[in-house]
């Protein structure tokens, strides 16, 4: 069964690096016309150019999801998107006792309020067009906790609930809203940590005894983005090698 996206217009936030860059490529390879958005325009310009060179349809756009004006500017004058991948996120690691209110708010502003702002802007166009699919990139840390990530875990738990709330409100418009909860996925940024003793110990607690690869997320992402998941909304899908079901 094919998970094709031909003729669909997709927006990926935080598409300058890591998973967002990868997701944009996966959607483009599935036939979607992709807008790669991020704060660093030069980075997304380069990523979009690489996709065009490979024969895909891609454009770059500057957007800070935590800045309402920046979000409005991206949507102004653009045709509605069929697919939104709400991927932009920050981790804000640190002990809760030494975290300032501003640091805490900064994580919530991007991971939760930013995701809401982009979802709402995308949904306005989707409603006019008769529907769409929103995929919120949450985390297994929205479902369980880990040390020194209080703001992050709170933001991702909020994103999981937001997913369900928006699914309920927007089903009448044909807009589906689902969440993908990756476990620990190897990206260039965290490769160093997973080579350390602490990193190896963490991998030892994952039932499959390995990190996820970016490719492990491809089929779940395409399923949620495509019409193949037409009867799925408000769903929360973990892709984590069994990490959430590790024994207590
Ligand atoms: P990353 O840091 O490489 O990517 C995050 C992206 O979001 C970057 O491109 C960054 O520039 C962008 N971003 C941050 N703040 C932004 C803002 N205000 N406006 C626009 N863009 C902004 O990290 P990643 O691992 O690729 O993470 C991508 C998403 O996946 C995040 O939401 C993260 O929480 C989630 N996630 C990652 C993992 C993992 O193991 N890598 C696991 C679970 C969830």
Short mmCIF file of C-alpha atoms and ligand atoms in Angstrom, two decimals, residues 13-21 23 37-40 63-67 86-91 109-111 137-141 152 156 159 180-187 189-190 194 214, ligand 1:
data_model
loop_
_atom_site.label_atom_id
_atom_site.label_comp_id
_atom_site.label_asym_id
_atom_site.label_seq_id
_atom_site.Cartn_x
_atom_site.Cartn_y
_atom_site.Cartn_z
CA UNK A 13 8.37 23.87 10.86
CA UNK A 14 11.90 23.72 12.25
CA UNK A 15 13.04 22.30 8.90
CA UNK A 16 16.57 23.72 9.11
CA UNK A 17 18.09 20.66 10.84
CA UNK A 18 17.52 17.28 12.45
CA UNK A 19 14.14 15.63 12.17
CA UNK A 20 12.46 18.61 10.48
CA UNK A 21 14.98 18.55 7.65
CA UNK A 23 10.65 15.03 7.44
CA UNK A 37 10.21 26.93 7.47
CA UNK A 38 12.68 27.91 10.17
CA UNK A 39 14.27 30.94 11.78
CA UNK A 40 17.50 30.50 9.80
CA UNK A 63 9.32 31.68 10.41
CA UNK A 64 9.83 31.89 14.15
CA UNK A 65 6.94 29.88 15.59
CA UNK A 66 7.19 31.80 18.86
CA UNK A 67 6.61 35.14 17.11
CA UNK A 86 4.52 20.94 13.68
CA UNK A 87 8.12 19.97 14.38
CA UNK A 88 9.94 23.06 15.72
CA UNK A 89 11.12 22.47 19.27
CA UNK A 90 13.72 23.26 21.89
CA UNK A 91 14.80 21.10 24.83
CA UNK A 109 6.50 29.48 23.91
CA UNK A 110 8.13 27.39 21.17
CA UNK A 111 6.98 23.84 21.86
CA UNK A 137 5.79 16.14 16.83
CA UNK A 138 5.51 15.53 20.56
CA UNK A 139 7.76 13.06 22.40
CA UNK A 140 7.64 10.07 24.70
CA UNK A 141 8.65 12.73 27.25
CA UNK A 152 10.25 20.17 27.96
CA UNK A 156 5.20 18.00 25.22
CA UNK A 159 1.12 19.26 23.06
CA UNK A 180 3.80 11.45 16.79
CA UNK A 181 5.82 10.72 19.92
CA UNK A 182 9.37 9.73 18.99
CA UNK A 183 11.55 7.99 21.49
CA UNK A 184 15.30 8.61 21.40
CA UNK A 185 16.22 9.14 17.75
CA UNK A 186 19.83 9.45 16.67
CA UNK A 187 20.55 12.83 15.06
CA UNK A 189 23.20 16.73 17.61
CA UNK A 190 22.90 13.86 20.12
CA UNK A 194 24.95 8.37 23.03
CA UNK A 214 15.30 8.96 11.53
P1 LIG B 1 16.81 19.96 16.37
O1 LIG B 1 17.27 20.92 17.41
O2 LIG B 1 17.78 19.46 15.37
O3 LIG B 1 15.60 20.56 15.57
C1 LIG B 1 14.69 21.49 16.10
C2 LIG B 1 14.37 22.47 15.01
O4 LIG B 1 13.41 23.42 15.50
C3 LIG B 1 15.60 23.25 14.57
O5 LIG B 1 15.61 23.34 13.16
C4 LIG B 1 15.38 24.61 15.22
O6 LIG B 1 16.01 25.65 14.54
C5 LIG B 1 13.87 24.70 15.14
N1 LIG B 1 13.32 25.70 16.05
C6 LIG B 1 13.54 25.87 17.37
N2 LIG B 1 12.87 26.94 17.83
C7 LIG B 1 12.20 27.44 16.76
C8 LIG B 1 11.32 28.54 16.60
N3 LIG B 1 11.00 29.37 17.61
N4 LIG B 1 10.79 28.77 15.37
C9 LIG B 1 11.09 27.97 14.33
N5 LIG B 1 11.93 26.92 14.42
C10 LIG B 1 12.48 26.67 15.63
O7 LIG B 1 16.14 18.75 17.16
P2 LIG B 1 15.37 17.48 16.60
O8 LIG B 1 15.85 16.34 17.40
O9 LIG B 1 15.40 17.39 15.14
O10 LIG B 1 13.87 17.79 17.10
C11 LIG B 1 12.78 18.03 16.23
C12 LIG B 1 11.48 17.82 17.01
O11 LIG B 1 11.39 16.46 17.38
C13 LIG B 1 11.39 18.65 18.29
O12 LIG B 1 10.08 19.10 18.49
C14 LIG B 1 11.78 17.63 19.35
O13 LIG B 1 11.23 17.95 20.62
C15 LIG B 1 11.16 16.37 18.77
N6 LIG B 1 11.74 15.13 19.27
C16 LIG B 1 13.03 14.78 18.99
C17 LIG B 1 13.53 13.57 19.47
C18 LIG B 1 14.93 13.09 19.17
O14 LIG B 1 15.36 12.08 19.75
N7 LIG B 1 15.69 13.74 18.30
C19 LIG B 1 12.71 12.75 20.26
C20 LIG B 1 11.43 13.16 20.53
C21 LIG B 1 10.93 14.34 20.02
#
